[in-house]
Short mmCIF file of C-alpha atoms in Angstrom, two decimals:
data_model
loop_
_atom_site.label_atom_id
_atom_site.label_comp_id
_atom_site.label_asym_id
_atom_site.label_seq_id
_atom_site.Cartn_x
_atom_site.Cartn_y
_atom_site.Cartn_z
CA MET A 104 25.11 104.64 -21.38
CA THR A 105 24.56 100.97 -20.23
CA ASN A 106 26.94 98.06 -20.94
CA PRO A 107 25.52 95.72 -23.31
CA THR A 108 27.52 92.72 -22.04
CA LYS A 109 26.26 93.25 -18.34
CA PRO A 110 23.20 92.33 -17.58
CA ALA A 111 20.70 95.08 -16.17
CA SER A 112 20.35 95.36 -12.53
CA GLY A 113 17.31 93.42 -11.23
CA GLY A 114 17.56 91.27 -14.24
CA PRO A 115 17.14 87.20 -14.28
CA LYS A 116 20.01 85.49 -12.65
CA LYS A 117 21.19 81.96 -12.95
CA ASN A 118 20.72 79.84 -10.06
CA GLU A 119 23.74 78.96 -8.01
CA PRO A 120 24.29 75.41 -6.75
CA GLY A 121 22.96 74.78 -3.08
CA LYS A 122 20.76 77.78 -3.18
CA ALA A 123 16.96 78.10 -2.52
CA VAL A 124 14.86 79.14 -5.73
CA THR A 125 11.79 81.08 -4.95
CA GLY A 126 9.01 81.26 -6.88
CA SER A 127 5.33 81.89 -6.71
CA THR A 128 1.91 80.01 -7.39
CA ALA A 129 -1.14 80.84 -9.01
CA ALA A 130 -2.33 81.95 -5.79
CA GLY A 131 0.69 84.56 -5.42
CA LYS A 132 2.36 82.35 -2.49
CA ALA A 133 5.98 82.19 -2.36
CA VAL A 134 7.27 78.63 -2.75
CA THR A 135 10.71 77.80 -2.06
CA ARG A 136 12.47 74.60 -3.93
CA THR A 137 15.94 73.58 -3.25
CA PRO A 138 18.01 70.75 -4.83
CA ALA A 139 17.31 68.36 -1.90
CA ASN A 140 13.31 68.82 -2.12
CA ARG A 141 13.49 68.01 -5.54
CA ALA A 142 15.76 64.81 -5.25
CA GLN A 143 13.30 63.82 -2.54
CA SER A 144 10.12 64.24 -4.55
CA LYS A 145 11.89 62.55 -7.33
CA LYS A 146 12.49 59.57 -5.03
CA ILE A 147 8.79 59.37 -3.93
CA VAL A 148 7.67 59.30 -7.39
CA ASN A 149 10.14 56.59 -8.50
CA GLN A 150 8.85 54.32 -5.28
CA ARG A 151 5.34 54.95 -6.22
CA GLN A 152 5.75 53.73 -9.88
CA THR A 153 7.93 50.51 -8.87
CA PRO A 154 5.23 48.53 -6.50
CA TRP A 155 8.40 45.95 -5.95
CA GLY A 156 6.44 44.26 -2.97
CA LEU A 157 3.36 43.58 -4.88
CA ILE A 158 5.24 42.22 -7.78
CA ILE A 159 7.06 39.86 -5.86
CA ALA A 160 3.87 38.82 -4.05
CA THR A 161 2.38 38.05 -7.31
CA VAL A 162 5.16 36.12 -8.66
CA LEU A 163 5.10 33.61 -5.68
CA ILE A 164 1.66 33.34 -5.97
CA VAL A 165 2.02 32.07 -9.72
CA LEU A 166 4.99 30.02 -8.89
CA LEU A 167 2.74 28.19 -5.89
CA ALA A 168 -0.22 27.75 -8.36
CA ILE A 169 1.81 26.26 -10.83
CA GLY A 170 3.61 23.97 -8.34
CA VAL A 171 0.17 22.86 -6.98
CA ILE A 172 -1.34 22.45 -10.66
CA GLY A 173 1.99 20.31 -11.66
CA TYR A 174 1.53 18.31 -8.34
CA ALA A 175 -2.27 17.54 -9.07
CA VAL A 176 -1.52 16.55 -12.35
CA SER A 177 1.57 14.03 -11.40
CA GLN A 178 -0.98 12.65 -8.95
CA ASN A 179 -3.84 12.06 -11.17
CA LYS A 180 -1.58 10.21 -13.72
CA LYS A 181 -0.02 8.04 -10.94
CA LYS A 182 -3.27 7.16 -9.76
CA SER A 183 -4.66 6.69 -13.55
CA ASP A 184 -1.61 4.28 -13.89
CA ASN A 185 -2.27 2.51 -10.69
CA SER A 186 -5.82 1.58 -11.75
CA ASN A 187 -4.81 0.67 -15.45
CA PRO A 188 -4.03 -3.30 -15.27
CA ASP A 189 -2.17 -2.78 -18.76
CA LYS A 190 0.56 -0.94 -16.72
CA ILE A 191 1.57 -3.64 -14.57
CA PRO A 192 5.10 -4.74 -15.55
CA GLY A 193 4.97 -8.58 -17.07
CA ILE A 194 0.99 -8.58 -17.36
CA THR A 195 -0.73 -10.61 -20.22
CA HIS A 196 -3.87 -9.55 -21.57
CA LYS A 197 -6.22 -11.59 -23.84
CA VAL A 198 -9.84 -10.86 -24.60
CA PHE A 199 -12.52 -13.42 -23.95
CA SER A 200 -16.55 -13.72 -24.01
CA GLY A 201 -18.36 -14.43 -20.96
CA GLY A 202 -21.23 -16.59 -20.37
CA ASP A 203 -19.94 -19.79 -22.26
CA HIS A 204 -20.97 -22.37 -19.97
CA LYS A 205 -19.89 -26.17 -21.00
CA ALA A 206 -20.09 -29.49 -19.22
CA GLY A 207 -17.13 -31.93 -19.03
CA VAL A 208 -13.45 -31.23 -19.33
CA ILE A 209 -12.13 -28.44 -21.32
CA SER A 210 -8.78 -27.74 -22.96
CA TYR A 211 -7.42 -24.42 -22.36
CA ALA A 212 -4.53 -22.66 -24.38
CA GLU A 213 -3.21 -21.10 -21.38
CA SER A 214 -2.02 -22.76 -18.11
CA PRO A 215 -3.27 -21.67 -15.44
CA PRO A 216 -6.57 -20.46 -17.85
CA MET A 217 -7.50 -17.15 -17.66
CA GLY A 218 -10.77 -17.17 -19.11
CA GLY A 219 -12.97 -18.73 -21.85
CA PRO A 220 -15.41 -21.40 -21.58
CA HIS A 221 -15.87 -23.08 -18.22
CA SER A 222 -18.25 -24.98 -15.81
CA PRO A 223 -21.61 -24.02 -15.00
CA ILE A 224 -20.70 -24.59 -11.46
CA TRP A 225 -18.27 -21.82 -9.97
CA ALA A 226 -15.75 -22.50 -7.46
CA ASP A 227 -16.22 -20.60 -4.18
CA CYS A 228 -13.89 -17.66 -4.23
CA ASP A 229 -14.95 -16.09 -1.10
CA GLY A 230 -11.45 -15.52 0.26
CA THR A 231 -11.20 -19.51 -0.10
CA VAL A 232 -7.70 -21.39 0.22
CA TYR A 233 -7.92 -24.71 -1.09
CA PRO A 234 -5.00 -27.33 0.00
CA VAL A 235 -5.31 -29.28 -3.34
CA GLN A 236 -5.76 -28.20 -6.89
CA ILE A 237 -9.42 -27.96 -8.29
CA ALA A 238 -10.70 -27.93 -11.65
CA SER A 239 -9.71 -25.09 -13.83
CA GLU A 240 -13.31 -25.11 -15.22
CA ASN A 241 -14.94 -24.09 -11.88
CA ALA A 242 -12.03 -21.58 -11.15
CA VAL A 243 -12.44 -20.04 -14.37
CA HIS A 244 -16.39 -19.32 -13.64
CA GLY A 245 -15.19 -17.70 -10.61
CA LEU A 246 -12.89 -15.11 -12.69
CA GLU A 247 -16.19 -14.62 -14.69
CA HIS A 248 -17.62 -13.31 -11.54
CA GLY A 249 -14.59 -11.05 -10.93
CA ALA A 250 -12.43 -13.26 -8.61
CA VAL A 251 -8.75 -13.07 -8.48
CA TRP A 252 -7.33 -16.77 -8.41
CA ILE A 253 -3.83 -16.99 -7.35
CA THR A 254 -1.90 -20.50 -7.73
CA TYR A 255 1.59 -21.42 -6.57
CA LYS A 256 3.77 -24.44 -7.62
CA PRO A 257 3.37 -27.31 -4.98
CA GLY A 258 6.34 -27.26 -2.62
CA LEU A 259 6.40 -23.34 -2.38
CA PRO A 260 8.62 -22.48 0.52
CA ALA A 261 6.32 -21.90 3.77
CA GLU A 262 6.76 -18.41 4.53
CA GLN A 263 5.70 -17.60 0.88
CA LEU A 264 2.26 -19.47 1.04
CA ASP A 265 1.95 -17.72 4.39
CA VAL A 266 2.23 -14.58 2.52
CA LEU A 267 -0.41 -15.70 0.02
CA THR A 268 -2.95 -17.14 2.40
CA LYS A 269 -3.10 -13.98 4.21
CA LEU A 270 -3.74 -12.07 0.90
CA VAL A 271 -6.68 -14.48 0.28
CA SER A 272 -8.21 -15.91 3.26
CA GLY A 273 -11.34 -13.88 4.15
CA HIS A 274 -10.82 -11.57 1.48
CA PRO A 275 -13.89 -11.62 -0.93
CA TYR A 276 -13.41 -12.58 -4.75
CA THR A 277 -10.41 -14.49 -4.27
CA MET A 278 -9.05 -17.95 -4.07
CA LEU A 279 -5.69 -19.82 -3.59
CA THR A 280 -4.65 -23.42 -4.72
CA PRO A 281 -1.62 -25.07 -5.91
CA TYR A 282 -1.05 -25.62 -9.42
CA ALA A 283 1.02 -28.84 -10.76
CA GLY A 284 3.34 -27.69 -13.37
CA LEU A 285 3.51 -24.00 -12.89
CA LYS A 286 6.26 -22.27 -14.87
CA SER A 287 6.80 -19.59 -11.81
CA ASN A 288 6.46 -20.06 -7.96
CA VAL A 289 3.39 -17.99 -8.33
CA SER A 290 0.76 -16.79 -11.09
CA LEU A 291 -2.36 -14.68 -10.81
CA GLN A 292 -5.51 -14.68 -12.91
CA ALA A 293 -8.49 -12.64 -13.43
CA TRP A 294 -10.85 -12.69 -16.47
CA GLY A 295 -8.53 -12.02 -19.35
CA TYR A 296 -5.50 -11.07 -17.27
CA GLN A 297 -2.33 -13.33 -16.03
CA LEU A 298 0.92 -12.51 -14.06
CA PHE A 299 3.77 -14.73 -13.42
CA VAL A 300 6.09 -14.24 -10.56
CA ASP A 301 9.01 -15.64 -8.78
CA SER A 302 7.95 -14.68 -5.27
CA ALA A 303 4.86 -13.94 -3.41
CA THR A 304 6.40 -10.76 -1.80
CA ASP A 305 6.65 -9.24 -5.34
CA SER A 306 4.98 -6.02 -4.91
CA ARG A 307 3.06 -6.55 -8.52
CA VAL A 308 0.98 -9.60 -6.63
CA LYS A 309 -0.86 -7.09 -4.39
CA ARG A 310 -1.35 -4.17 -7.01
CA PHE A 311 -2.74 -7.31 -9.64
CA ILE A 312 -5.38 -7.86 -6.75
CA ASP A 313 -6.22 -4.27 -5.88
CA THR A 314 -6.77 -3.44 -9.46
CA LEU A 315 -8.48 -6.56 -11.30
CA ARG A 316 -10.69 -7.90 -8.21
CA GLN A 317 -14.32 -6.89 -8.98
CA SER A 318 -12.87 -4.77 -12.06
CA ARG A 319 -15.67 -2.75 -13.32
CA THR A 320 -14.33 -2.58 -16.76
CA ASN A 321 -13.20 -6.39 -16.93
CA THR A 322 -15.50 -8.50 -15.16
CA PRO A 323 -18.24 -10.18 -17.15
CA GLU A 324 -20.78 -10.71 -14.65
CA LEU A 325 -19.84 -7.83 -12.12
CA GLY A 326 -21.58 -8.49 -8.92
CA ALA A 327 -22.26 -12.24 -9.26
CA SER A 328 -21.97 -13.87 -5.84
CA CYS A 329 -18.70 -15.61 -5.49
CA SER A 330 -20.09 -18.12 -2.58
CA ASN A 331 -20.90 -21.55 -3.29
CA PRO A 332 -20.77 -23.24 0.25
CA GLY A 333 -21.23 -26.92 -1.43
CA PHE A 334 -18.30 -26.42 -3.55
CA LYS A 335 -16.08 -25.61 -0.55
CA SER A 336 -17.27 -28.35 1.29
CA THR A 337 -16.45 -30.59 -1.33
CA PRO A 338 -14.19 -29.04 -3.96
CA SER A 339 -13.65 -30.50 -7.16
CA THR A 340 -10.09 -31.76 -8.46
CA ALA A 341 -7.93 -31.27 -11.29
CA GLY A 342 -9.56 -32.96 -14.45
CA HIS A 343 -12.70 -33.68 -12.68
CA PRO A 344 -14.89 -30.39 -12.72
CA ALA A 345 -17.95 -30.02 -10.45
CA GLU A 346 -21.07 -30.27 -12.57
CA SER A 347 -23.79 -29.59 -9.99
#
């Protein structure tokens, strides 16, 4: 009689740790699996399921793209600010209508004027440095053509006057004159814009010139000539505008 608590000979046995297990495939061939084989297979599967190299590369590419886009946006904003005269600290802006030509002396609200009615004759503003003050009426006509008119207080130190002279001399659509009673050492005028500074080396001076000389958005007569040889050889004087 067989003992019911004892498995019959040849019956299934529990796997012993570290022992190989032999099974069979559908084709009838024996396959031996050990715990080490199973652990190695699981490790391979896990490696295939988590492609860390690809993930890291993708993250780096995304971060690089964000950086490039952010830099481009900041550069475009900086360029936009630099081309906008209203972003220049201390600048004054006033709207004037162009084409208002009048003979004789004109009374201006601003000193120096930066727009408004003016003489039919424009001052030569083809990079011209005048040793004496010219009539504002002729200078304003130059502004209408897109020039920048730089004025300085008489008695300005020679080294500062030299800086202004180099900014103007030979540079089209600019002119430089002394201006009696100027409230600062230097002022800059373009059509509808004005800036007062204490030093010729102020960084805003060049920024004003670069932004407003021949401005496409601000010049009433864009492209009009700034050359007037007759005026250059015989310039007007303050209070006596040239009429022909």
